[in-house]
mmCIF file with all atom_site columns, C-alpha atoms in Angstrom:
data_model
loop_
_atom_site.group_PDB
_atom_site.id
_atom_site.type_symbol
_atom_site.label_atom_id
_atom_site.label_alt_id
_atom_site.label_comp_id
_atom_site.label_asym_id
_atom_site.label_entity_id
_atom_site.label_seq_id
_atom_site.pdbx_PDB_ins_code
_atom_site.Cartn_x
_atom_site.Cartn_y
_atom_site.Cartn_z
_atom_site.occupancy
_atom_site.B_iso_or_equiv
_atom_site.pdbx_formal_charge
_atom_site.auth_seq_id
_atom_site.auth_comp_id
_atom_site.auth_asym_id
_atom_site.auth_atom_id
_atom_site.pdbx_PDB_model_num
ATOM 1   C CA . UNK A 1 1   ? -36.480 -3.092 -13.142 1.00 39.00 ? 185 UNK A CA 1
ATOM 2   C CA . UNK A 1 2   ? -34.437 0.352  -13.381 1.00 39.00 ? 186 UNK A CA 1
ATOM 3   C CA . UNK A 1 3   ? -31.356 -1.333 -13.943 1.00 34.00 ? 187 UNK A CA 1
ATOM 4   C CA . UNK A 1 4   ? -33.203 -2.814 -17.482 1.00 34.00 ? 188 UNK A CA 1
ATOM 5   C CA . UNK A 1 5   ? -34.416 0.009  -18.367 1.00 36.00 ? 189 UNK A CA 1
ATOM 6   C CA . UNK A 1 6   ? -31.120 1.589  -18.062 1.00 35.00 ? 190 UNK A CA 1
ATOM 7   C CA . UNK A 1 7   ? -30.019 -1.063 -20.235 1.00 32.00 ? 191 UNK A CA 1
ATOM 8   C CA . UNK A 1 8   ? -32.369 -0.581 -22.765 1.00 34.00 ? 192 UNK A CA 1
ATOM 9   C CA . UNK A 1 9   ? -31.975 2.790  -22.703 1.00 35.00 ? 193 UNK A CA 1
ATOM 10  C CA . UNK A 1 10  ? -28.213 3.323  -23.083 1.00 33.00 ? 194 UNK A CA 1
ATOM 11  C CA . UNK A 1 11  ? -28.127 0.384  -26.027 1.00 35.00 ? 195 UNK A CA 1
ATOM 12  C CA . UNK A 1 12  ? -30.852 2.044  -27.926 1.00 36.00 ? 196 UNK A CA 1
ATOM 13  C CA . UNK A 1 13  ? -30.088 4.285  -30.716 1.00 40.00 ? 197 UNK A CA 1
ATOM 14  C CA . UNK A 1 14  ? -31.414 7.719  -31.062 1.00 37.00 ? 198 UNK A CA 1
ATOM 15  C CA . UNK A 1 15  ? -33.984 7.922  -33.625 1.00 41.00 ? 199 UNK A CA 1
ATOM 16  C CA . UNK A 1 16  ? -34.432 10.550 -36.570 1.00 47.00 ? 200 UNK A CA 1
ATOM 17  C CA . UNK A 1 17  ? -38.032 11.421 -38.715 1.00 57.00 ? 201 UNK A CA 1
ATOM 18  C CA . UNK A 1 18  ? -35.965 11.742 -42.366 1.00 71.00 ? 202 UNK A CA 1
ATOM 19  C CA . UNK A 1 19  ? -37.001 12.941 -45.600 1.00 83.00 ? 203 UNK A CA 1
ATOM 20  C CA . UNK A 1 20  ? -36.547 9.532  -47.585 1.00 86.00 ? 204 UNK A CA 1
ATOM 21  C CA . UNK A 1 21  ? -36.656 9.407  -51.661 1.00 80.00 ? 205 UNK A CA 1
ATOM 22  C CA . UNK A 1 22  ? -35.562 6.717  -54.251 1.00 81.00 ? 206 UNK A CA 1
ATOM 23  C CA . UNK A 1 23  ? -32.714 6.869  -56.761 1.00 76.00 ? 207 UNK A CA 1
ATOM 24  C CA . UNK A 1 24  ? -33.652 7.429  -60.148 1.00 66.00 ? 208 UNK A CA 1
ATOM 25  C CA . UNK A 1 25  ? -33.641 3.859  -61.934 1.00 59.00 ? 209 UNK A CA 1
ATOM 26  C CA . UNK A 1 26  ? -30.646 4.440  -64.088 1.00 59.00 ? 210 UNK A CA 1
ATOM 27  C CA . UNK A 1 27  ? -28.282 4.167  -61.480 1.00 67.00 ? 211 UNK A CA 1
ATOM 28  C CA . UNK A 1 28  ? -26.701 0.440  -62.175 1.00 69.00 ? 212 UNK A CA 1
ATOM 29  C CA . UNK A 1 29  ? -23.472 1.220  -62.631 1.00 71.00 ? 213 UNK A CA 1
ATOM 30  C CA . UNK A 1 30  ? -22.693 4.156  -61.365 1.00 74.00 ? 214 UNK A CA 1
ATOM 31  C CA . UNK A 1 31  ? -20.112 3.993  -59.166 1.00 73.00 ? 215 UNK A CA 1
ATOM 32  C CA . UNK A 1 32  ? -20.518 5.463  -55.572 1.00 76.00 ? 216 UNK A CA 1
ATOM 33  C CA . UNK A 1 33  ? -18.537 7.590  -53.351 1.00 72.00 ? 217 UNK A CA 1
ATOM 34  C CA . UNK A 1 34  ? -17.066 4.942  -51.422 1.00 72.00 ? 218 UNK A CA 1
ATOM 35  C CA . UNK A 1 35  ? -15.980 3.300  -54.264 1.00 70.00 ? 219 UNK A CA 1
ATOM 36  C CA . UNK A 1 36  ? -18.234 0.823  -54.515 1.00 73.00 ? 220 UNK A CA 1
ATOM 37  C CA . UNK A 1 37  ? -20.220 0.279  -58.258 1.00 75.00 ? 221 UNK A CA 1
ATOM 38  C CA . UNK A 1 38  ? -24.638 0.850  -57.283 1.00 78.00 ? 222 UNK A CA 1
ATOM 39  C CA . UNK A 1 39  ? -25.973 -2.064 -57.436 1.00 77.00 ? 223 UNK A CA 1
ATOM 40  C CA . UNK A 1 40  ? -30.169 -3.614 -56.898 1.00 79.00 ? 224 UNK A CA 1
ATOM 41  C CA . UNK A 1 41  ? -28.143 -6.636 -54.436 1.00 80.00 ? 225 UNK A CA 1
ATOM 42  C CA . UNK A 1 42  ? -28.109 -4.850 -51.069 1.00 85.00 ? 226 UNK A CA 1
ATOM 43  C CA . UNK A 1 43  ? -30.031 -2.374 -49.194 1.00 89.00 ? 227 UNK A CA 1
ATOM 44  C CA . UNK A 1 44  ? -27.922 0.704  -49.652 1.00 89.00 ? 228 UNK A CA 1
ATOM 45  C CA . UNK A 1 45  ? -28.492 4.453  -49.726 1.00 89.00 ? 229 UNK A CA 1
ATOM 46  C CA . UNK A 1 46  ? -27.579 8.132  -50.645 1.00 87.00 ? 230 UNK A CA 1
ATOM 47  C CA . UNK A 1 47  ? -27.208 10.445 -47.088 1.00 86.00 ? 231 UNK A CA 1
ATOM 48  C CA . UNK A 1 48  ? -26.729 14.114 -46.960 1.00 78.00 ? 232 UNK A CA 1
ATOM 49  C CA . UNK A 1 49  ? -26.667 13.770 -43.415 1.00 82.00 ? 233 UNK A CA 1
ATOM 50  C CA . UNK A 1 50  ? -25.213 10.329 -41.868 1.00 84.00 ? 234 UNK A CA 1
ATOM 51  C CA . UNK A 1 51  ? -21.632 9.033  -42.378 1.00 82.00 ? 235 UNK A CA 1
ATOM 52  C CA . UNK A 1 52  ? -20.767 6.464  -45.108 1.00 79.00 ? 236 UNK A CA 1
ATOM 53  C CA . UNK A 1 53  ? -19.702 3.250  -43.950 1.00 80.00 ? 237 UNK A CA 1
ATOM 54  C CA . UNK A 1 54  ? -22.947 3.475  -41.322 1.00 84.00 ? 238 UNK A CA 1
ATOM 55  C CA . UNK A 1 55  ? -25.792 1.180  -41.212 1.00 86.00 ? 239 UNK A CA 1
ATOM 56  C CA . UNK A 1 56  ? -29.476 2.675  -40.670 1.00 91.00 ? 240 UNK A CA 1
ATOM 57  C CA . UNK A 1 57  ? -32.206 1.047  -39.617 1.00 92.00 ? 241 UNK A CA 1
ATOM 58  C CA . UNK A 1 58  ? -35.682 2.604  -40.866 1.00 93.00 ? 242 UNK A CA 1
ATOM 59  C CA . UNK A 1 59  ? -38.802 1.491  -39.921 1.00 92.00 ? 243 UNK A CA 1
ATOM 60  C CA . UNK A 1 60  ? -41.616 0.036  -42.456 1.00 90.00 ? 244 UNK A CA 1
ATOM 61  C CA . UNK A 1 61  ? -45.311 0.895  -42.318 1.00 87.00 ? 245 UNK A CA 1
ATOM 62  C CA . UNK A 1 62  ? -45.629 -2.530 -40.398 1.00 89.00 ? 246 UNK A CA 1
ATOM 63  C CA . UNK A 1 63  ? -43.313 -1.542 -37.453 1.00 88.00 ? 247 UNK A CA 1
ATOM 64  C CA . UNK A 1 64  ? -40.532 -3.572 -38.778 1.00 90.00 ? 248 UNK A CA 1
ATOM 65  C CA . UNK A 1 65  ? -36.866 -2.621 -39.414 1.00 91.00 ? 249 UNK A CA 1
ATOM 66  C CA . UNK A 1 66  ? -35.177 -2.256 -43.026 1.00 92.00 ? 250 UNK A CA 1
ATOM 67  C CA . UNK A 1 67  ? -31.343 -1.899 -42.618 1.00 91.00 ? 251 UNK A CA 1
ATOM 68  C CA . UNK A 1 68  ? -29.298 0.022  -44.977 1.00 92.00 ? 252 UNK A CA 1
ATOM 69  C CA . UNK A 1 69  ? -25.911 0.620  -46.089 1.00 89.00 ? 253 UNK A CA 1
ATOM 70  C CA . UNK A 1 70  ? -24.534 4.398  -46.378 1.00 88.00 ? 254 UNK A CA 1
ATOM 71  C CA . UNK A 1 71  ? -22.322 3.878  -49.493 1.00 84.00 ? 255 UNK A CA 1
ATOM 72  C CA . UNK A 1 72  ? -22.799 7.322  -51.273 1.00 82.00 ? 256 UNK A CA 1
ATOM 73  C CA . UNK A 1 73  ? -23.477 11.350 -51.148 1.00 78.00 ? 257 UNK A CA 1
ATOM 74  C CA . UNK A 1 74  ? -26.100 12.600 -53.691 1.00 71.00 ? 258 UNK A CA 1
ATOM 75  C CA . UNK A 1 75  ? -27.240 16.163 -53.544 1.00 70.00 ? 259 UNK A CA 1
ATOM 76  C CA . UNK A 1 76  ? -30.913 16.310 -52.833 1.00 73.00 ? 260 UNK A CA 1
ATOM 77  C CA . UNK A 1 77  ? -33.796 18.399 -51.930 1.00 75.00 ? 261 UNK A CA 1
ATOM 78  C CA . UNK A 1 78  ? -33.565 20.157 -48.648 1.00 77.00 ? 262 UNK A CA 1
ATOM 79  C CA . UNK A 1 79  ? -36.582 18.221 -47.346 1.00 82.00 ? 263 UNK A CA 1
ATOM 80  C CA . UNK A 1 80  ? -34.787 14.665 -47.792 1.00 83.00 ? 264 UNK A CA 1
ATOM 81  C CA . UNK A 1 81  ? -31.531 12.927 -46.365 1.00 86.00 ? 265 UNK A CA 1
ATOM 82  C CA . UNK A 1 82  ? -31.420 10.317 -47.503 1.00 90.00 ? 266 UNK A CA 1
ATOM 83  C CA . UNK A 1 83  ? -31.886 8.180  -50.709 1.00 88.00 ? 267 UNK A CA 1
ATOM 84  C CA . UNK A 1 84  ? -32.724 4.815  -51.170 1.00 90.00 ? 268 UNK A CA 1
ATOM 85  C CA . UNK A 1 85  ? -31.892 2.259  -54.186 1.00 87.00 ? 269 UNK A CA 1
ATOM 86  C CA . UNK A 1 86  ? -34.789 0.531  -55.221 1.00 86.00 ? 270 UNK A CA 1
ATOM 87  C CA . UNK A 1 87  ? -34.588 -2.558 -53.374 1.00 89.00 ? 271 UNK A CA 1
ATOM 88  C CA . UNK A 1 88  ? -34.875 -0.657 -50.128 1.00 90.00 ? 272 UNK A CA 1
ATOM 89  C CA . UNK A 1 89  ? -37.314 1.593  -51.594 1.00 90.00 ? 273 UNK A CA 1
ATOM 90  C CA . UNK A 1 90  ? -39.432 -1.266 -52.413 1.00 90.00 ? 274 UNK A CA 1
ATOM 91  C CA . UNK A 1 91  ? -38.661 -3.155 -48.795 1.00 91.00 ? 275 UNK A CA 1
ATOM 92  C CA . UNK A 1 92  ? -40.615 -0.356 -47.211 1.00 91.00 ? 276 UNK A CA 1
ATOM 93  C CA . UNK A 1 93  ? -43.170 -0.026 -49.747 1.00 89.00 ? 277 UNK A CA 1
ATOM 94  C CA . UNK A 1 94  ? -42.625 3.514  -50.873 1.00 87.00 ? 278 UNK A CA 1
ATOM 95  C CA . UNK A 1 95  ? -41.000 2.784  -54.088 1.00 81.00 ? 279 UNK A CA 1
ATOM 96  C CA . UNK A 1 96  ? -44.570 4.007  -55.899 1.00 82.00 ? 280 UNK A CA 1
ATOM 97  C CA . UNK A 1 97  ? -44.481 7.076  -53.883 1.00 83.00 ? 281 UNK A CA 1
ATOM 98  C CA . UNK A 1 98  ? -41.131 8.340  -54.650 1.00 79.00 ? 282 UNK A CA 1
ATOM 99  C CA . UNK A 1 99  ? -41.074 10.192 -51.311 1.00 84.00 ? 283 UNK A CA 1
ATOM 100 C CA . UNK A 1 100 ? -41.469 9.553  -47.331 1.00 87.00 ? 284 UNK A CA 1
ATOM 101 C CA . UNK A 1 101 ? -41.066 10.497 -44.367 1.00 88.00 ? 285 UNK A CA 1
ATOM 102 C CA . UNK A 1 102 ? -39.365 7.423  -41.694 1.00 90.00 ? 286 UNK A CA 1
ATOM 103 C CA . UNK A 1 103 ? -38.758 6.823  -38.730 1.00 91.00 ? 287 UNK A CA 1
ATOM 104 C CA . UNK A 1 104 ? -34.708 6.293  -38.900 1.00 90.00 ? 288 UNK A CA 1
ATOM 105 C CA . UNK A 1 105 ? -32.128 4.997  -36.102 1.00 89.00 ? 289 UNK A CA 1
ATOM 106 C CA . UNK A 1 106 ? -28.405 4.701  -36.488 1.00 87.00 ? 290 UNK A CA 1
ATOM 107 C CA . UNK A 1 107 ? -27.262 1.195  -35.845 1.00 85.00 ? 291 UNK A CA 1
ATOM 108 C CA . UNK A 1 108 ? -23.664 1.554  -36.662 1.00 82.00 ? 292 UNK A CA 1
ATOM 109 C CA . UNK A 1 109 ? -22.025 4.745  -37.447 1.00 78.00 ? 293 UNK A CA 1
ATOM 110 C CA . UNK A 1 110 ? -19.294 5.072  -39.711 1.00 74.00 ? 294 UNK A CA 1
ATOM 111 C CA . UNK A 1 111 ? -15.870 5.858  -39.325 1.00 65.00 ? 295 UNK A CA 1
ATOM 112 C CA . UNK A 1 112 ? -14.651 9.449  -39.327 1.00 48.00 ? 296 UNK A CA 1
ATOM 113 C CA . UNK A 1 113 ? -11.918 8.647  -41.865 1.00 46.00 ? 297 UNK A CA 1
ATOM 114 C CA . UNK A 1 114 ? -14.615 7.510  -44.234 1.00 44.00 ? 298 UNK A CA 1
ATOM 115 C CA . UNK A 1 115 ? -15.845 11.201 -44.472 1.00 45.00 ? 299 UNK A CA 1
ATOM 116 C CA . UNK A 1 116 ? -12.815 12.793 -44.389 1.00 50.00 ? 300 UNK A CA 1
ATOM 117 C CA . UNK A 1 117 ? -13.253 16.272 -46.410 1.00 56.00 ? 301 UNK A CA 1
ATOM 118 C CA . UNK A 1 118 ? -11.694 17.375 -49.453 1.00 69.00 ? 302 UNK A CA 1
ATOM 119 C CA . UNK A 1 119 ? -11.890 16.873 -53.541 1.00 79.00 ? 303 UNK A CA 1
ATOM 120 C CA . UNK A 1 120 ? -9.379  15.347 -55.730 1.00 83.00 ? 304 UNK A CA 1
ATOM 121 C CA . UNK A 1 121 ? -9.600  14.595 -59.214 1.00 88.00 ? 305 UNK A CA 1
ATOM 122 C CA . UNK A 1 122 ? -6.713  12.927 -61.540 1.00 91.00 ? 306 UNK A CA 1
ATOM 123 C CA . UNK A 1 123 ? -5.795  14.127 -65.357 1.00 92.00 ? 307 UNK A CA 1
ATOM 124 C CA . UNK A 1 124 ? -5.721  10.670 -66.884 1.00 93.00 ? 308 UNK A CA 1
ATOM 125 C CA . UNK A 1 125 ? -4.035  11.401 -70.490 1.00 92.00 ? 309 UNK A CA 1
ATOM 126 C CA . UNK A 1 126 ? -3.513  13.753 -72.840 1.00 93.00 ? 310 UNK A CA 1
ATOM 127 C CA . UNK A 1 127 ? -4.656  12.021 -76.140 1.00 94.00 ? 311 UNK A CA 1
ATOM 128 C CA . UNK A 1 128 ? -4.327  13.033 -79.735 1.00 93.00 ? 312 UNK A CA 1
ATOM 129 C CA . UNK A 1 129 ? -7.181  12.520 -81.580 1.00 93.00 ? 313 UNK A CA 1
ATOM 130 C CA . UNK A 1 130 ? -10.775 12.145 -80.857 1.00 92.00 ? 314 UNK A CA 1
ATOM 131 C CA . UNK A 1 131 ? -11.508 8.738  -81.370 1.00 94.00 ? 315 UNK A CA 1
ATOM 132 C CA . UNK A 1 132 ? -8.864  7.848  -78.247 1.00 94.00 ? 316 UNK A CA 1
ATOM 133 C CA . UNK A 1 133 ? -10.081 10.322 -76.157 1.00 94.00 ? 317 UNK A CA 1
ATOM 134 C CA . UNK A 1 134 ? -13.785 9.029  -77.040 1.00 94.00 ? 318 UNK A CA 1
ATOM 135 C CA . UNK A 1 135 ? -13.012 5.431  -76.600 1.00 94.00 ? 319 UNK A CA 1
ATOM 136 C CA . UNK A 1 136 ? -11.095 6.489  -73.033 1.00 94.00 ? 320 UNK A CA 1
ATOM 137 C CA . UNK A 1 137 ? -13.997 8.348  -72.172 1.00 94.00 ? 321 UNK A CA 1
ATOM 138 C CA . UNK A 1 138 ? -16.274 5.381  -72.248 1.00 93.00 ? 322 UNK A CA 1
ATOM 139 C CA . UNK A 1 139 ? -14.636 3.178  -70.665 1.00 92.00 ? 323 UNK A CA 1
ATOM 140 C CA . UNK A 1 140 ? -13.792 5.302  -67.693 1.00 93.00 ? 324 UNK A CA 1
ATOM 141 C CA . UNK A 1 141 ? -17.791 6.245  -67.785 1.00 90.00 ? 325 UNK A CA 1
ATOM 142 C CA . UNK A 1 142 ? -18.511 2.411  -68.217 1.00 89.00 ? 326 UNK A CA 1
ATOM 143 C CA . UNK A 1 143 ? -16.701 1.740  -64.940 1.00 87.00 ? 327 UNK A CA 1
ATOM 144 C CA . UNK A 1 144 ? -18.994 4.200  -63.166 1.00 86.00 ? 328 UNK A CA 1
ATOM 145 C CA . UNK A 1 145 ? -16.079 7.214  -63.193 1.00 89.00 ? 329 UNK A CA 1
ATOM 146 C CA . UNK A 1 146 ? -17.136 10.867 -63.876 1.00 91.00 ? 330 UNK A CA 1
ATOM 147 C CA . UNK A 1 147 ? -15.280 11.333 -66.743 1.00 93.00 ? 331 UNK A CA 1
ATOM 148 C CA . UNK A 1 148 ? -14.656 14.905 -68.385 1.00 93.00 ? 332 UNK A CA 1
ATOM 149 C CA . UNK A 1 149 ? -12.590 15.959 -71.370 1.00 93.00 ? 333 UNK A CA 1
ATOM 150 C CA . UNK A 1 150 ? -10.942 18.955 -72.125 1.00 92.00 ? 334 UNK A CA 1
ATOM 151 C CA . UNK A 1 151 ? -9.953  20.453 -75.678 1.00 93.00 ? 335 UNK A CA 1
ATOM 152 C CA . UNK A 1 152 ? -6.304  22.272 -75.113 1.00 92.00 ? 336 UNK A CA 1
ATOM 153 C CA . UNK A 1 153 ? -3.897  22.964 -78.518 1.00 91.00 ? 337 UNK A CA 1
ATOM 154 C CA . UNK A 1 154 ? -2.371  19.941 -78.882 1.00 92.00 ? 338 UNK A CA 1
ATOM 155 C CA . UNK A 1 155 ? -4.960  17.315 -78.403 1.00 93.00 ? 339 UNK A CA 1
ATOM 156 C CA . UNK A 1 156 ? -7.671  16.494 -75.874 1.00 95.00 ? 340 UNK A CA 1
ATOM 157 C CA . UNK A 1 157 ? -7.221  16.036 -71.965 1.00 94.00 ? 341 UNK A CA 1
ATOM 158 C CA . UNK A 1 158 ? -9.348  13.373 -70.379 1.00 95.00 ? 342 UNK A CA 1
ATOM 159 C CA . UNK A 1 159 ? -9.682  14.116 -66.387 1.00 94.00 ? 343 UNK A CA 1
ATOM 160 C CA . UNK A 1 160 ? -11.389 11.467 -63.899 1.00 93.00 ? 344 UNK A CA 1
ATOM 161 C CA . UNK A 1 161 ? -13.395 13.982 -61.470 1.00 91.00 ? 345 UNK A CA 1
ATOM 162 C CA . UNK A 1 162 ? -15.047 14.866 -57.871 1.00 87.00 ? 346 UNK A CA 1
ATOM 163 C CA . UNK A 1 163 ? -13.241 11.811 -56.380 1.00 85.00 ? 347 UNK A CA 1
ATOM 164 C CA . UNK A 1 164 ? -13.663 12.129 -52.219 1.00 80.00 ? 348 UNK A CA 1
ATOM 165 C CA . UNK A 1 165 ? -10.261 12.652 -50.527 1.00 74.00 ? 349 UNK A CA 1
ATOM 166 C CA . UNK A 1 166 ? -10.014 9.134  -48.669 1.00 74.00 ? 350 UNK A CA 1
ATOM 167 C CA . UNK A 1 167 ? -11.040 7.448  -51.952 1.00 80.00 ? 351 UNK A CA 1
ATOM 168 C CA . UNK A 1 168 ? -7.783  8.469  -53.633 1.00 81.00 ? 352 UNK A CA 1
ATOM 169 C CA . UNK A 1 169 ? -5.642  5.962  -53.284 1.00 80.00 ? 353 UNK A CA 1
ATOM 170 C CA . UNK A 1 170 ? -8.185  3.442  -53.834 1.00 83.00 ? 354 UNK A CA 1
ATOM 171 C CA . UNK A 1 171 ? -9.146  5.136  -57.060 1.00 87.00 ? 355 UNK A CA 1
ATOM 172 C CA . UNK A 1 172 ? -5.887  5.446  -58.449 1.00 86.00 ? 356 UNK A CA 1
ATOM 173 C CA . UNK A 1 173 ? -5.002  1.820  -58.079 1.00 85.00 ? 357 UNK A CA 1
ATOM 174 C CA . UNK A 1 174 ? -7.760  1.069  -60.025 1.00 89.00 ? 358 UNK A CA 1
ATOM 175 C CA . UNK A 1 175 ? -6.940  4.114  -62.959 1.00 92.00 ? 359 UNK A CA 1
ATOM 176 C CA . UNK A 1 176 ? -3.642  2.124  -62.826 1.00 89.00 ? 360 UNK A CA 1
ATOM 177 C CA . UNK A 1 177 ? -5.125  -1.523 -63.144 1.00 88.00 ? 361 UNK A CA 1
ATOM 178 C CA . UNK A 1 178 ? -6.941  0.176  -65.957 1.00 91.00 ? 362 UNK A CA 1
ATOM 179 C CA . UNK A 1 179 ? -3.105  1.474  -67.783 1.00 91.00 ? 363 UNK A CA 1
ATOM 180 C CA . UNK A 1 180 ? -2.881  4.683  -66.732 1.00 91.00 ? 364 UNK A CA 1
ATOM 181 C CA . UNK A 1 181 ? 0.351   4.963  -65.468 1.00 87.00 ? 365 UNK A CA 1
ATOM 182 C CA . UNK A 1 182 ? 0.950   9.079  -65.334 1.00 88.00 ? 366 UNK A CA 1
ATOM 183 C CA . UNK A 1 183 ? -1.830  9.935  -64.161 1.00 90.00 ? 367 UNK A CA 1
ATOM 184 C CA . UNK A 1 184 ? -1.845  13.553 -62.028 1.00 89.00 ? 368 UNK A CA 1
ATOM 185 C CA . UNK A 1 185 ? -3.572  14.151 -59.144 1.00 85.00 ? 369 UNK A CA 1
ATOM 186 C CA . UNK A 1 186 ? -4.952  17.405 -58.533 1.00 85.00 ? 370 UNK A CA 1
ATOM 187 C CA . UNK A 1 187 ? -6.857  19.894 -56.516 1.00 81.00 ? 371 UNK A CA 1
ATOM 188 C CA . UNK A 1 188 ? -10.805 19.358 -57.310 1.00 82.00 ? 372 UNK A CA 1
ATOM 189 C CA . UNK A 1 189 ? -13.608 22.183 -56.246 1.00 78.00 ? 373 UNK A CA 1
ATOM 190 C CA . UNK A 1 190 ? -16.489 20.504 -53.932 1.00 71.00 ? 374 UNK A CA 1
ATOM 191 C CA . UNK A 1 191 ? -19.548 19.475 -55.974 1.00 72.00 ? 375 UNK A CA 1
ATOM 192 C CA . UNK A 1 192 ? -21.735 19.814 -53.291 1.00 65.00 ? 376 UNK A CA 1
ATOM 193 C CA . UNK A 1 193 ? -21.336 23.082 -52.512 1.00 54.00 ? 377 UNK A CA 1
#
């Protein structure tokens, strides 16, 4: 009997009570710090508090378990950690509320490289006129990029920003797949802070 309840006891996660809110509903698209594009498919959330790459387990009103993906940061009221997309928002019946707090567990947490610290963000192009720094700037937008641009004297810069220092290479082989070949990486400032 003591030996399965040691059992039990070392394979059990420690639990959490966590502020929970939703996304807002217009985030299809966006794309998310671990480079992944938000999507209503999966379980996944926003944590200000647990590693990406983990999995969470947060208990429903009827005692059973919703499992979610960490896949992105999002700054948020001091009261919450953690924000769901509406799928999981709706799995544990809070969607109407907006707000909650849960019972929350970590079932797998994720790897310290995936929250390695640090800001980068790449200037894409130095274009011309307006109407190629415009069209630039929607695509890159379109594909879920923060996109900024930047009026100096002899055209308009276009910079991709707040990209999370172990998503750098993986972001610049896509700027690259999109044809931006000289692209510059440089030092970003933390938007978080």
């Amino acid at each position: 009997m003591m030996l399965v309840a040691i059992l039990l006891f070392s394979s059990a996660s420690i639990l959490f009570s966590d502020g929970i809110g939703i996304y807002v509903p217009d985030r299809n698209g966006y794309r998310t710090q671990d480079g992944s594009v938000y999507t209503q498919e999966e379980n996944t959330c926003a944590s200000s508090i647990y590693k990406q790459g983990s999995i969470l387990s947060i208990k429903a009103d009827d005692g059973s378990d919703v499992l979610v993906y960490v896949n992105d940061i999002a700054e948020m009221p001091p009261d919450r950690q953690i924000l769901l997309n509406t799928k999981a928002a709706e799995e544990l019946e809070i969607a109407d509320k907006g707000f909650d707090n849960r019972e929350v567990s970590i079932v797998l947490e994720g790897e310290d490289e995936e929250s390695a610290t640090g800001w980068s963000k790449f200037k894409i192009a130095l274009f011309e006129t307006s109407r190629d720094a415009l069209d630039a700037y929607k695509l890159l937008t379109a594909s879920g990029f923060k996109a900024t641009a930047t009026p100096v004297e002899n055209g308009i810069e276009l910079y991709v920003r707040y990209i999370p220092q172990y998503q750098v290479s993986t972001v610049s082989s896509v700027l690259k797949g999109m044809g931006y070949n000289n692209i510059m990486l440089m030092a970003e400032e933390n938007p978080y802070s």
